CSV table of C-alpha atoms in Angstrom, one decimal:
chain,number,residue,atom,x,y,z
S,274,GLU,CA,0.0,0.1,0.1
S,275,GLN,CA,1.4,3.5,-1.0
S,276,LEU,CA,0.9,6.3,1.4
S,277,THR,CA,0.2,9.1,-1.0
S,278,HIS,CA,-1.1,11.7,1.5
S,279,LEU,CA,-0.4,12.5,5.1
S,280,THR,CA,-2.3,15.4,7.2
S,281,LEU,CA,-0.6,16.2,10.5
S,282,THR,CA,-3.3,16.2,12.9
S,283,ALA,CA,-3.6,15.2,16.6
S,284,ASP,CA,-5.3,11.8,15.5
S,285,LEU,CA,-2.6,10.8,13.4
S,286,LEU,CA,-0.5,10.8,16.6
S,287,ARG,CA,-3.0,9.2,18.7
S,288,ARG,CA,-3.2,6.2,16.1
S,289,PRO,CA,-0.4,3.8,16.0
S,290,GLY,CA,0.7,2.7,12.5
S,291,PHE,CA,2.8,3.5,9.5
S,292,GLY,CA,1.8,7.1,9.5
S,293,LEU,CA,2.8,7.7,12.7
S,294,ALA,CA,6.3,6.0,11.9
S,295,VAL,CA,6.7,8.4,9.0
S,296,VAL,CA,6.0,11.5,10.9
S,297,VAL,CA,8.4,10.4,14.1
S,298,ALA,CA,11.1,9.5,11.8
S,299,SER,CA,10.6,12.6,9.6
S,300,LEU,CA,10.8,14.8,12.6
S,301,LEU,CA,14.0,13.1,13.9
S,302,ILE,CA,15.8,13.6,10.6
S,303,ILE,CA,14.7,17.2,10.4
S,304,GLY,CA,15.7,17.9,13.9
S,305,TRP,CA,19.1,16.3,13.2
S,306,LEU,CA,19.4,18.4,9.9
S,307,VAL,CA,18.6,21.4,11.7
S,308,LEU,CA,21.1,20.9,14.5
S,309,HIS,CA,23.7,19.9,12.1
S,310,HIS,CA,23.2,23.2,9.9
S,311,VAL,CA,23.4,25.0,13.2
S,312,ALA,CA,26.6,23.6,14.2
S,313,LEU,CA,28.0,24.3,10.7
S,314,ALA,CA,27.2,27.8,10.8
S,315,ARG,CA,28.7,28.3,14.4
S,316,SER,CA,32.0,26.9,13.0
S,317,LEU,CA,32.1,30.0,10.4
S,318,PRO,CA,34.5,32.7,11.3
S,319,ASP,CA,31.9,35.1,12.4
S,320,GLY,CA,30.2,32.3,14.6
S,321,GLY,CA,27.1,32.3,12.4
S,322,ALA,CA,25.9,35.5,12.9
S,323,LEU,CA,25.3,36.5,9.2
S,324,TYR,CA,23.7,33.0,8.6
S,325,GLY,CA,21.2,33.1,11.6
S,326,GLY,CA,20.6,37.0,10.4
S,327,CYS,CA,19.6,35.5,7.1
S,328,VAL,CA,17.5,32.6,8.5
S,329,ALA,CA,15.8,34.9,10.7
S,330,LEU,CA,15.1,37.6,7.7
S,331,GLY,CA,13.9,34.5,5.7
S,332,VAL,CA,11.5,33.2,8.2
S,333,GLY,CA,10.5,37.0,9.3
S,334,LEU,CA,9.6,37.8,5.8
S,335,HIS,CA,7.5,34.8,5.2
S,336,ALA,CA,5.9,35.1,8.5
S,337,ALA,CA,5.0,38.7,7.3
S,338,LEU,CA,3.8,37.6,3.8
S,339,PHE,CA,1.7,34.7,5.1
S,340,LEU,CA,0.2,36.1,8.3
S,341,TRP,CA,-0.9,39.3,7.2
S,342,PRO,CA,-3.9,41.5,8.7
S,343,ALA,CA,-7.0,39.6,9.5
S,344,GLU,CA,-9.0,41.7,6.8
S,345,ARG,CA,-6.9,40.1,4.0
S,346,GLN,CA,-6.9,36.8,5.7
S,347,ALA,CA,-10.8,36.8,5.5
S,348,ARG,CA,-10.7,37.2,1.5
S,349,LEU,CA,-7.5,35.1,1.1
S,350,HIS,CA,-6.6,31.3,1.3
S,351,THR,CA,-2.8,30.5,1.6
S,352,HIS,CA,-1.6,27.0,0.4
S,353,LEU,CA,2.1,26.2,0.4
S,354,HIS,CA,2.3,23.7,-2.3
S,355,HIS,CA,5.2,21.5,-2.5
S,356,TRP,CA,6.6,23.2,-5.6
S,357,TYR,CA,7.2,26.3,-3.1
S,358,TRP,CA,8.2,25.4,0.3
S,359,PRO,CA,11.6,23.9,-0.6
S,360,VAL,CA,12.9,26.8,-2.6
S,361,PRO,CA,13.3,29.2,0.3
S,362,LEU,CA,14.9,26.1,2.5
S,363,SER,CA,17.2,25.3,-0.2
S,364,LEU,CA,18.8,28.5,0.4
S,365,PHE,CA,19.8,27.6,3.9
S,366,CYS,CA,21.7,24.7,2.8
S,367,GLN,CA,24.7,26.5,1.7
S,368,PHE,CA,27.6,24.4,3.2
S,369,THR,CA,29.4,22.8,0.1
S,370,HIS,CA,31.8,20.9,2.6
S,371,SER,CA,28.8,18.9,4.1
S,372,GLN,CA,27.4,16.4,2.2
S,373,ALA,CA,24.2,16.4,4.3
S,374,SER,CA,23.7,20.0,3.4
S,375,LEU,CA,24.4,19.2,-0.5
S,376,LEU,CA,22.0,16.2,-0.3
S,377,VAL,CA,19.1,18.2,1.4
S,378,SER,CA,19.6,20.8,-1.1
S,379,ALA,CA,19.5,18.5,-4.1
S,380,LEU,CA,16.4,16.9,-2.4
S,381,PHE,CA,14.5,20.2,-2.1
S,382,ALA,CA,15.4,21.0,-5.7
S,383,ALA,CA,13.9,17.7,-6.6
S,384,ILE,CA,10.8,18.1,-4.5
S,385,SER,CA,10.1,21.6,-6.1
S,386,LEU,CA,10.5,20.1,-9.7
S,387,HIS,CA,8.5,17.4,-9.0
S,388,GLY,CA,5.8,19.6,-7.7
S,389,CYS,CA,5.8,21.6,-11.0
S,390,ALA,CA,6.3,18.8,-13.1
S,391,CYS,CA,3.6,16.6,-11.9
S,392,PHE,CA,0.9,19.3,-10.5
S,393,GLY,CA,1.8,22.8,-11.9
S,394,ALA,CA,2.8,25.8,-10.1
S,395,ALA,CA,-0.7,26.5,-8.6
S,396,PRO,CA,-0.9,29.9,-7.0
S,397,VAL,CA,0.0,30.0,-3.2
S,398,PHE,CA,-2.8,32.8,-2.5
S,399,THR,CA,-6.2,32.3,-4.1
S,400,THR,CA,-9.6,34.1,-3.2
S,401,ARG,CA,-11.5,32.3,-0.7
S,402,GLY,CA,-14.1,29.9,-2.2
S,403,ARG,CA,-12.0,29.7,-5.5
S,404,ALA,CA,-9.9,26.4,-6.4
S,405,ALA,CA,-6.3,27.0,-6.8
S,406,ASP,CA,-6.6,25.7,-10.5
S,407,SER,CA,-9.7,28.1,-11.5
S,408,PRO,CA,-9.0,30.8,-14.1
S,409,GLU,CA,-10.6,33.4,-11.5
S,410,ARG,CA,-7.6,32.9,-9.1
S,411,LEU,CA,-6.2,35.9,-7.3
S,412,GLN,CA,-4.3,37.9,-9.8
S,413,PRO,CA,-1.2,40.1,-8.5
S,414,GLY,CA,-1.5,43.7,-8.1
């Protein structure tokens, strides 16, 4: 049986099984990768200050973009498609002397390419009540 869709909910964590095992394994790997990149950043000449500042700026800009004022939230729906989220994350995998960093950067590129190739680059923001692939989706500007 192929697991094609996994939604992270409290119900998933209460049920033992393959889905829970995938989530736990994924969180352990992600945790290790984050700690590994923090250690690599701390070994930089500036102690990781520039790297940490860039991470904070990237997270802050995305938080501002996706958590904007409530009156806009009432009209817009945000969906982080899997063509989008790997792109900003891959920018943090910059340590060329680390095989783990290079591997994760390549994995992020592959995930994004897979999303575009198989499902198209659907918009991240849509007007509430309209499907992401609707011709009446939110237009920039």
